[in-house]
Short mmCIF file of the N, C-alpha and C atoms (twelve columns), coordinates in Angstrom:
data_MODEL
# 
_entry.id   MODEL 
# 
loop_
_atom_site.group_PDB 
_atom_site.id 
_atom_site.type_symbol 
_atom_site.label_atom_id 
_atom_site.label_alt_id 
_atom_site.label_comp_id 
_atom_site.label_asym_id 
_atom_site.label_seq_id 
_atom_site.Cartn_x 
_atom_site.Cartn_y 
_atom_site.Cartn_z 
_atom_site.pdbx_PDB_model_num 
ATOM 1   N N  . MET A 1  0.846   -1.169  0.000  1 
ATOM 2   C CA . MET A 1  0.000   0.000   0.000  1 
ATOM 3   C C  . MET A 1  0.898   1.240   0.000  1 
ATOM 4   N N  . LEU A 2  0.455   2.241   -0.687 1 
ATOM 5   C CA . LEU A 2  1.190   3.490   -0.810 1 
ATOM 6   C C  . LEU A 2  0.164   4.618   -0.789 1 
ATOM 7   N N  . GLY A 3  0.444   5.696   -0.068 1 
ATOM 8   C CA . GLY A 3  -0.546  6.762   -0.016 1 
ATOM 9   C C  . GLY A 3  -0.007  8.071   0.517  1 
ATOM 10  N N  . ALA A 4  -0.901  9.045   0.539  1 
ATOM 11  C CA . ALA A 4  -0.570  10.384  1.038  1 
ATOM 12  C C  . ALA A 4  -1.806  10.970  1.695  1 
ATOM 13  N N  . ARG A 5  -1.575  11.844  2.659  1 
ATOM 14  C CA . ARG A 5  -2.664  12.527  3.364  1 
ATOM 15  C C  . ARG A 5  -2.240  13.971  3.588  1 
ATOM 16  N N  . PHE A 6  -3.172  14.894  3.333  1 
ATOM 17  C CA . PHE A 6  -2.917  16.317  3.526  1 
ATOM 18  C C  . PHE A 6  -3.972  16.872  4.471  1 
ATOM 19  N N  . THR A 7  -3.550  17.655  5.447  1 
ATOM 20  C CA . THR A 7  -4.460  18.228  6.425  1 
ATOM 21  C C  . THR A 7  -4.256  19.737  6.484  1 
ATOM 22  N N  . GLN A 8  -5.340  20.475  6.278  1 
ATOM 23  C CA . GLN A 8  -5.305  21.933  6.374  1 
ATOM 24  C C  . GLN A 8  -5.904  22.331  7.714  1 
ATOM 25  N N  . GLY A 9  -5.197  23.124  8.490  1 
ATOM 26  C CA . GLY A 9  -5.694  23.612  9.773  1 
ATOM 27  C C  . GLY A 9  -5.794  25.119  9.770  1 
ATOM 28  N N  . ILE A 10 -6.860  25.621  10.357 1 
ATOM 29  C CA . ILE A 10 -7.068  27.074  10.449 1 
ATOM 30  C C  . ILE A 10 -7.490  27.409  11.876 1 
ATOM 31  N N  . SER A 11 -6.778  28.334  12.488 1 
ATOM 32  C CA . SER A 11 -7.124  28.827  13.830 1 
ATOM 33  C C  . SER A 11 -7.388  30.323  13.735 1 
ATOM 34  N N  . ARG A 12 -8.519  30.744  14.270 1 
ATOM 35  C CA . ARG A 12 -8.887  32.166  14.231 1 
ATOM 36  C C  . ARG A 12 -9.152  32.668  15.650 1 
ATOM 37  N N  . TYR A 13 -8.624  33.848  15.929 1 
ATOM 38  C CA . TYR A 13 -8.794  34.499  17.236 1 
ATOM 39  C C  . TYR A 13 -9.347  35.897  17.004 1 
ATOM 40  N N  . PRO A 14 -10.670 36.074  17.087 1 
ATOM 41  C CA . PRO A 14 -11.282 37.378  16.784 1 
ATOM 42  C C  . PRO A 14 -10.745 38.517  17.649 1 
ATOM 43  N N  . GLU A 15 -10.396 38.222  18.904 1 
ATOM 44  C CA . GLU A 15 -9.911  39.288  19.785 1 
ATOM 45  C C  . GLU A 15 -8.488  39.721  19.437 1 
ATOM 46  N N  . VAL A 16 -7.686  38.767  18.906 1 
ATOM 47  C CA . VAL A 16 -6.288  39.075  18.569 1 
ATOM 48  C C  . VAL A 16 -5.981  38.462  17.190 1 
ATOM 49  N N  . PRO A 17 -6.372  39.124  16.115 1 
ATOM 50  C CA . PRO A 17 -6.183  38.568  14.766 1 
ATOM 51  C C  . PRO A 17 -4.733  38.253  14.407 1 
ATOM 52  N N  . THR A 18 -3.774  38.872  15.063 1 
ATOM 53  C CA . THR A 18 -2.367  38.580  14.748 1 
ATOM 54  C C  . THR A 18 -1.989  37.152  15.141 1 
ATOM 55  N N  . LEU A 19 -2.808  36.502  15.969 1 
ATOM 56  C CA . LEU A 19 -2.554  35.114  16.357 1 
ATOM 57  C C  . LEU A 19 -3.175  34.109  15.390 1 
ATOM 58  N N  . ASP A 20 -3.952  34.571  14.404 1 
ATOM 59  C CA . ASP A 20 -4.573  33.673  13.425 1 
ATOM 60  C C  . ASP A 20 -3.493  32.878  12.695 1 
ATOM 61  N N  . ARG A 21 -3.779  31.597  12.466 1 
ATOM 62  C CA . ARG A 21 -2.828  30.724  11.780 1 
ATOM 63  C C  . ARG A 21 -3.559  29.834  10.788 1 
ATOM 64  N N  . SER A 22 -2.872  29.540  9.702  1 
ATOM 65  C CA . SER A 22 -3.312  28.553  8.732  1 
ATOM 66  C C  . SER A 22 -2.094  27.691  8.411  1 
ATOM 67  N N  . TYR A 23 -2.266  26.384  8.429  1 
ATOM 68  C CA . TYR A 23 -1.114  25.521  8.186  1 
ATOM 69  C C  . TYR A 23 -1.525  24.274  7.422  1 
ATOM 70  N N  . LEU A 24 -0.564  23.686  6.724  1 
ATOM 71  C CA . LEU A 24 -0.767  22.465  5.954  1 
ATOM 72  C C  . LEU A 24 0.205   21.413  6.466  1 
ATOM 73  N N  . ASN A 25 -0.328  20.267  6.882  1 
ATOM 74  C CA . ASN A 25 0.489   19.124  7.268  1 
ATOM 75  C C  . ASN A 25 0.380   18.067  6.179  1 
ATOM 76  N N  . GLN A 26 1.484   17.361  5.931  1 
ATOM 77  C CA . GLN A 26 1.512   16.327  4.911  1 
ATOM 78  C C  . GLN A 26 1.991   15.019  5.534  1 
ATOM 79  N N  . GLU A 27 1.478   13.916  5.031  1 
ATOM 80  C CA . GLU A 27 1.957   12.607  5.465  1 
ATOM 81  C C  . GLU A 27 1.995   11.684  4.252  1 
ATOM 82  N N  . TYR A 28 3.123   11.025  4.066  1 
ATOM 83  C CA . TYR A 28 3.302   10.047  3.003  1 
ATOM 84  C C  . TYR A 28 3.596   8.717   3.677  1 
ATOM 85  N N  . TYR A 29 3.001   7.652   3.188  1 
ATOM 86  C CA . TYR A 29 3.167   6.374   3.873  1 
ATOM 87  C C  . TYR A 29 3.195   5.213   2.888  1 
ATOM 88  N N  . THR A 30 3.820   4.136   3.353  1 
ATOM 89  C CA . THR A 30 3.841   2.893   2.602  1 
ATOM 90  C C  . THR A 30 3.842   1.735   3.592  1 
ATOM 91  N N  . GLN A 31 3.221   0.646   3.196  1 
ATOM 92  C CA . GLN A 31 3.191   -0.563  4.009  1 
ATOM 93  C C  . GLN A 31 3.508   -1.749  3.117  1 
ATOM 94  N N  . LEU A 32 4.282   -2.671  3.645  1 
ATOM 95  C CA . LEU A 32 4.652   -3.888  2.929  1 
ATOM 96  C C  . LEU A 32 4.340   -5.071  3.830  1 
ATOM 97  N N  . ARG A 33 3.706   -6.072  3.278  1 
ATOM 98  C CA . ARG A 33 3.376   -7.287  4.026  1 
ATOM 99  C C  . ARG A 33 3.736   -8.476  3.149  1 
ATOM 100 N N  . VAL A 34 4.551   -9.384  3.685  1 
ATOM 101 C CA . VAL A 34 5.012   -10.547 2.928  1 
ATOM 102 C C  . VAL A 34 4.650   -11.806 3.707  1 
ATOM 103 N N  . ASN A 35 3.945   -12.721 3.058  1 
ATOM 104 C CA . ASN A 35 3.647   -14.016 3.659  1 
ATOM 105 C C  . ASN A 35 4.822   -14.947 3.402  1 
ATOM 106 N N  . LEU A 36 5.412   -15.456 4.465  1 
ATOM 107 C CA . LEU A 36 6.538   -16.382 4.364  1 
ATOM 108 C C  . LEU A 36 6.027   -17.785 4.721  1 
ATOM 109 N N  . GLY A 37 5.535   -18.489 3.751  1 
ATOM 110 C CA . GLY A 37 4.931   -19.779 4.018  1 
ATOM 111 C C  . GLY A 37 3.526   -19.595 4.565  1 
ATOM 112 N N  . GLU A 38 2.983   -20.641 5.182  1 
ATOM 113 C CA . GLU A 38 1.606   -20.581 5.682  1 
ATOM 114 C C  . GLU A 38 1.488   -19.951 7.062  1 
ATOM 115 N N  . ASN A 39 2.564   -19.947 7.848  1 
ATOM 116 C CA . ASN A 39 2.451   -19.546 9.248  1 
ATOM 117 C C  . ASN A 39 3.255   -18.310 9.644  1 
ATOM 118 N N  . TRP A 40 3.873   -17.648 8.698  1 
ATOM 119 C CA . TRP A 40 4.699   -16.485 9.018  1 
ATOM 120 C C  . TRP A 40 4.303   -15.289 8.172  1 
ATOM 121 N N  . ILE A 41 4.299   -14.120 8.783  1 
ATOM 122 C CA . ILE A 41 4.076   -12.860 8.055  1 
ATOM 123 C C  . ILE A 41 5.151   -11.861 8.500  1 
ATOM 124 N N  . LEU A 42 5.783   -11.251 7.539  1 
ATOM 125 C CA . LEU A 42 6.776   -10.203 7.775  1 
ATOM 126 C C  . LEU A 42 6.158   -8.898  7.286  1 
ATOM 127 N N  . ARG A 43 6.235   -7.837  8.103  1 
ATOM 128 C CA . ARG A 43 5.649   -6.565  7.686  1 
ATOM 129 C C  . ARG A 43 6.600   -5.407  7.976  1 
ATOM 130 N N  . SER A 44 6.405   -4.353  7.206  1 
ATOM 131 C CA . SER A 44 7.185   -3.131  7.386  1 
ATOM 132 C C  . SER A 44 6.292   -1.953  7.007  1 
ATOM 133 N N  . ASP A 45 6.444   -0.850  7.724  1 
ATOM 134 C CA . ASP A 45 5.707   0.362   7.365  1 
ATOM 135 C C  . ASP A 45 6.600   1.570   7.566  1 
ATOM 136 N N  . PHE A 46 6.365   2.574   6.725  1 
ATOM 137 C CA . PHE A 46 7.145   3.802   6.778  1 
ATOM 138 C C  . PHE A 46 6.201   4.980   6.608  1 
ATOM 139 N N  . ASN A 47 6.290   5.952   7.506  1 
ATOM 140 C CA . ASN A 47 5.509   7.202   7.446  1 
ATOM 141 C C  . ASN A 47 6.481   8.374   7.463  1 
ATOM 142 N N  . TRP A 48 6.230   9.328   6.591  1 
ATOM 143 C CA . TRP A 48 7.012   10.560  6.568  1 
ATOM 144 C C  . TRP A 48 6.028   11.706  6.816  1 
ATOM 145 N N  . ARG A 49 6.105   12.303  7.995  1 
ATOM 146 C CA . ARG A 49 5.198   13.396  8.348  1 
ATOM 147 C C  . ARG A 49 5.939   14.720  8.202  1 
ATOM 148 N N  . ILE A 50 5.280   15.665  7.568  1 
ATOM 149 C CA . ILE A 50 5.862   16.988  7.343  1 
ATOM 150 C C  . ILE A 50 4.913   18.020  7.935  1 
ATOM 151 N N  . TYR A 51 5.400   18.733  8.937  1 
ATOM 152 C CA . TYR A 51 4.635   19.802  9.569  1 
ATOM 153 C C  . TYR A 51 5.160   21.117  9.009  1 
ATOM 154 N N  . GLY A 52 4.304   21.877  8.366  1 
ATOM 155 C CA . GLY A 52 4.707   23.081  7.642  1 
ATOM 156 C C  . GLY A 52 5.278   24.179  8.518  1 
ATOM 157 N N  . ALA A 53 6.134   24.993  7.926  1 
ATOM 158 C CA . ALA A 53 6.776   26.106  8.637  1 
ATOM 159 C C  . ALA A 53 5.765   27.165  9.055  1 
ATOM 160 N N  . ASP A 54 4.597   27.194  8.415  1 
ATOM 161 C CA . ASP A 54 3.601   28.186  8.785  1 
ATOM 162 C C  . ASP A 54 2.965   27.890  10.142 1 
ATOM 163 N N  . ALA A 55 3.119   26.665  10.652 1 
ATOM 164 C CA . ALA A 55 2.591   26.319  11.979 1 
ATOM 165 C C  . ALA A 55 3.701   26.272  13.036 1 
ATOM 166 N N  . PHE A 56 4.938   26.223  12.595 1 
ATOM 167 C CA . PHE A 56 6.088   26.145  13.489 1 
ATOM 168 C C  . PHE A 56 7.073   27.239  13.103 1 
ATOM 169 N N  . GLN A 57 8.136   27.344  13.855 1 
ATOM 170 C CA . GLN A 57 9.163   28.316  13.484 1 
ATOM 171 C C  . GLN A 57 9.880   27.879  12.217 1 
ATOM 172 N N  . GLU A 58 9.956   26.572  11.993 1 
ATOM 173 C CA . GLU A 58 10.541  26.038  10.767 1 
ATOM 174 C C  . GLU A 58 9.857   24.722  10.438 1 
ATOM 175 N N  . ARG A 59 10.009  24.267  9.213  1 
ATOM 176 C CA . ARG A 59 9.426   22.995  8.792  1 
ATOM 177 C C  . ARG A 59 9.991   21.865  9.642  1 
ATOM 178 N N  . THR A 60 9.131   20.936  10.042 1 
ATOM 179 C CA . THR A 60 9.545   19.803  10.860 1 
ATOM 180 C C  . THR A 60 9.187   18.514  10.138 1 
ATOM 181 N N  . ASP A 61 10.188  17.676  9.855  1 
ATOM 182 C CA . ASP A 61 9.992   16.380  9.205  1 
ATOM 183 C C  . ASP A 61 10.179  15.273  10.238 1 
ATOM 184 N N  . VAL A 62 9.277   14.289  10.226 1 
ATOM 185 C CA . VAL A 62 9.367   13.179  11.168 1 
ATOM 186 C C  . VAL A 62 9.225   11.872  10.388 1 
ATOM 187 N N  . PRO A 63 10.345  11.184  10.120 1 
ATOM 188 C CA . PRO A 63 10.265  9.872   9.472  1 
ATOM 189 C C  . PRO A 63 10.094  8.771   10.527 1 
ATOM 190 N N  . LEU A 64 9.128   7.878   10.315 1 
ATOM 191 C CA . LEU A 64 8.869   6.789   11.252 1 
ATOM 192 C C  . LEU A 64 8.913   5.457   10.510 1 
ATOM 193 N N  . LEU A 65 9.743   4.546   10.995 1 
ATOM 194 C CA . LEU A 65 9.888   3.224   10.397 1 
ATOM 195 C C  . LEU A 65 9.504   2.177   11.426 1 
ATOM 196 N N  . GLY A 66 8.651   1.252   11.027 1 
ATOM 197 C CA . GLY A 66 8.243   0.154   11.902 1 
ATOM 198 C C  . GLY A 66 8.388   -1.164  11.173 1 
ATOM 199 N N  . ALA A 67 8.519   -2.255  11.933 1 
ATOM 200 C CA . ALA A 67 8.648   -3.583  11.344 1 
ATOM 201 C C  . ALA A 67 8.124   -4.609  12.329 1 
ATOM 202 N N  . GLY A 68 7.757   -5.772  11.806 1 
ATOM 203 C CA . GLY A 68 7.285   -6.828  12.682 1 
ATOM 204 C C  . GLY A 68 7.277   -8.170  11.989 1 
ATOM 205 N N  . ILE A 69 7.216   -9.214  12.803 1 
ATOM 206 C CA . ILE A 69 7.085   -10.570 12.300 1 
ATOM 207 C C  . ILE A 69 6.032   -11.273 13.149 1 
ATOM 208 N N  . GLU A 70 5.196   -12.063 12.494 1 
ATOM 209 C CA . GLU A 70 4.092   -12.743 13.179 1 
ATOM 210 C C  . GLU A 70 4.108   -14.227 12.823 1 
ATOM 211 N N  . ARG A 71 3.859   -15.059 13.830 1 
ATOM 212 C CA . ARG A 71 3.824   -16.515 13.660 1 
ATOM 213 C C  . ARG A 71 2.465   -17.017 14.120 1 
ATOM 214 N N  . PHE A 72 1.819   -17.827 13.277 1 
ATOM 215 C CA . PHE A 72 0.513   -18.398 13.597 1 
ATOM 216 C C  . PHE A 72 0.663   -19.809 14.141 1 
ATOM 217 N N  . PHE A 73 -0.244  -20.153 15.075 1 
ATOM 218 C CA . PHE A 73 -0.272  -21.481 15.694 1 
ATOM 219 C C  . PHE A 73 -1.702  -21.998 15.700 1 
ATOM 220 N N  . ALA A 74 -1.855  -23.297 15.982 1 
ATOM 221 C CA . ALA A 74 -3.169  -23.941 16.179 1 
ATOM 222 C C  . ALA A 74 -4.132  -23.604 15.048 1 
ATOM 223 N N  . SER A 75 -3.760  -23.959 13.842 1 
ATOM 224 C CA . SER A 75 -4.602  -23.725 12.657 1 
ATOM 225 C C  . SER A 75 -5.000  -22.254 12.508 1 
ATOM 226 N N  . LYS A 76 -4.069  -21.382 12.782 1 
ATOM 227 C CA . LYS A 76 -4.233  -19.923 12.657 1 
ATOM 228 C C  . LYS A 76 -5.270  -19.346 13.627 1 
ATOM 229 N N  . LYS A 77 -5.513  -20.003 14.736 1 
ATOM 230 C CA . LYS A 77 -6.415  -19.478 15.758 1 
ATOM 231 C C  . LYS A 77 -5.662  -18.664 16.801 1 
ATOM 232 N N  . MET A 78 -4.348  -18.819 16.835 1 
ATOM 233 C CA . MET A 78 -3.502  -18.053 17.748 1 
ATOM 234 C C  . MET A 78 -2.316  -17.516 16.969 1 
ATOM 235 N N  . SER A 79 -1.785  -16.402 17.458 1 
ATOM 236 C CA . SER A 79 -0.590  -15.861 16.822 1 
ATOM 237 C C  . SER A 79 0.288   -15.187 17.869 1 
ATOM 238 N N  . LEU A 80 1.550   -15.079 17.541 1 
ATOM 239 C CA . LEU A 80 2.527   -14.376 18.367 1 
ATOM 240 C C  . LEU A 80 3.220   -13.384 17.446 1 
ATOM 241 N N  . GLU A 81 3.269   -12.128 17.880 1 
ATOM 242 C CA . GLU A 81 3.853   -11.086 17.033 1 
ATOM 243 C C  . GLU A 81 4.930   -10.333 17.787 1 
ATOM 244 N N  . LEU A 82 6.016   -10.079 17.108 1 
ATOM 245 C CA . LEU A 82 7.099   -9.235  17.612 1 
ATOM 246 C C  . LEU A 82 7.157   -8.030  16.678 1 
ATOM 247 N N  . SER A 83 7.001   -6.828  17.235 1 
ATOM 248 C CA . SER A 83 7.004   -5.642  16.387 1 
ATOM 249 C C  . SER A 83 7.803   -4.524  17.043 1 
ATOM 250 N N  . ALA A 84 8.256   -3.615  16.209 1 
ATOM 251 C CA . ALA A 84 9.036   -2.460  16.671 1 
ATOM 252 C C  . ALA A 84 8.504   -1.216  15.978 1 
ATOM 253 N N  . PHE A 85 8.496   -0.114  16.702 1 
ATOM 254 C CA . PHE A 85 8.022   1.165   16.204 1 
ATOM 255 C C  . PHE A 85 9.140   2.193   16.351 1 
ATOM 256 N N  . ASP A 86 9.231   3.095   15.434 1 
ATOM 257 C CA . ASP A 86 10.227  4.175   15.472 1 
ATOM 258 C C  . ASP A 86 11.651  3.638   15.493 1 
ATOM 259 N N  . LEU A 87 11.952  2.770   14.544 1 
ATOM 260 C CA . LEU A 87 13.301  2.194   14.457 1 
ATOM 261 C C  . LEU A 87 14.371  3.233   14.141 1 
ATOM 262 N N  . LEU A 88 13.990  4.366   13.615 1 
ATOM 263 C CA . LEU A 88 14.947  5.443   13.310 1 
ATOM 264 C C  . LEU A 88 15.121  6.413   14.480 1 
ATOM 265 N N  . ASN A 89 14.378  6.185   15.567 1 
ATOM 266 C CA . ASN A 89 14.439  7.026   16.771 1 
ATOM 267 C C  . ASN A 89 14.189  8.502   16.439 1 
ATOM 268 N N  . GLN A 90 13.121  8.750   15.672 1 
ATOM 269 C CA . GLN A 90 12.804  10.114  15.247 1 
ATOM 270 C C  . GLN A 90 11.450  10.597  15.747 1 
ATOM 271 N N  . ASN A 91 10.767  9.814   16.589 1 
ATOM 272 C CA . ASN A 91 9.460   10.214  17.086 1 
ATOM 273 C C  . ASN A 91 9.652   11.365  18.081 1 
ATOM 274 N N  . LEU A 92 9.351   12.562  17.632 1 
ATOM 275 C CA . LEU A 92 9.621   13.772  18.400 1 
ATOM 276 C C  . LEU A 92 8.366   14.342  19.014 1 
ATOM 277 N N  . GLY A 93 8.510   15.037  20.101 1 
ATOM 278 C CA . GLY A 93 7.414   15.832  20.621 1 
ATOM 279 C C  . GLY A 93 7.291   17.088  19.774 1 
ATOM 280 N N  . ILE A 94 6.088   17.388  19.314 1 
ATOM 281 C CA . ILE A 94 5.860   18.538  18.442 1 
ATOM 282 C C  . ILE A 94 5.070   19.582  19.207 1 
ATOM 283 N N  . SER A 95 5.517   20.827  19.157 1 
ATOM 284 C CA . SER A 95 4.740   21.910  19.780 1 
ATOM 285 C C  . SER A 95 4.717   23.099  18.819 1 
ATOM 286 N N  . ARG A 96 3.518   23.641  18.649 1 
ATOM 287 C CA . ARG A 96 3.343   24.801  17.780 1 
ATOM 288 C C  . ARG A 96 3.530   26.073  18.575 1 
ATOM 289 N N  . ARG A 97 3.933   27.125  17.892 1 
ATOM 290 C CA . ARG A 97 4.120   28.417  18.550 1 
ATOM 291 C C  . ARG A 97 3.239   29.452  17.912 1 
# 
């Protein structure tokens, strides 16, 4: 799967119009899932989030990589999954100003 998402945000403050903000956030993503035989699934996902400079002091990019492997048991009625999130260690706290 491959995709993109765009979000437009608008904040209005009638009492103090200088605080009004409009911003565009972007997200691009891909997911890969591979069946390894009948009882194993390997997966990977990647998200690239872009927070526009109009909402922050500067543009902020956050790449997120995740991966996992899953094993099925008992005629696929049970499974065990090992997964990891933020393998690039880029999950940041975001604050707007």
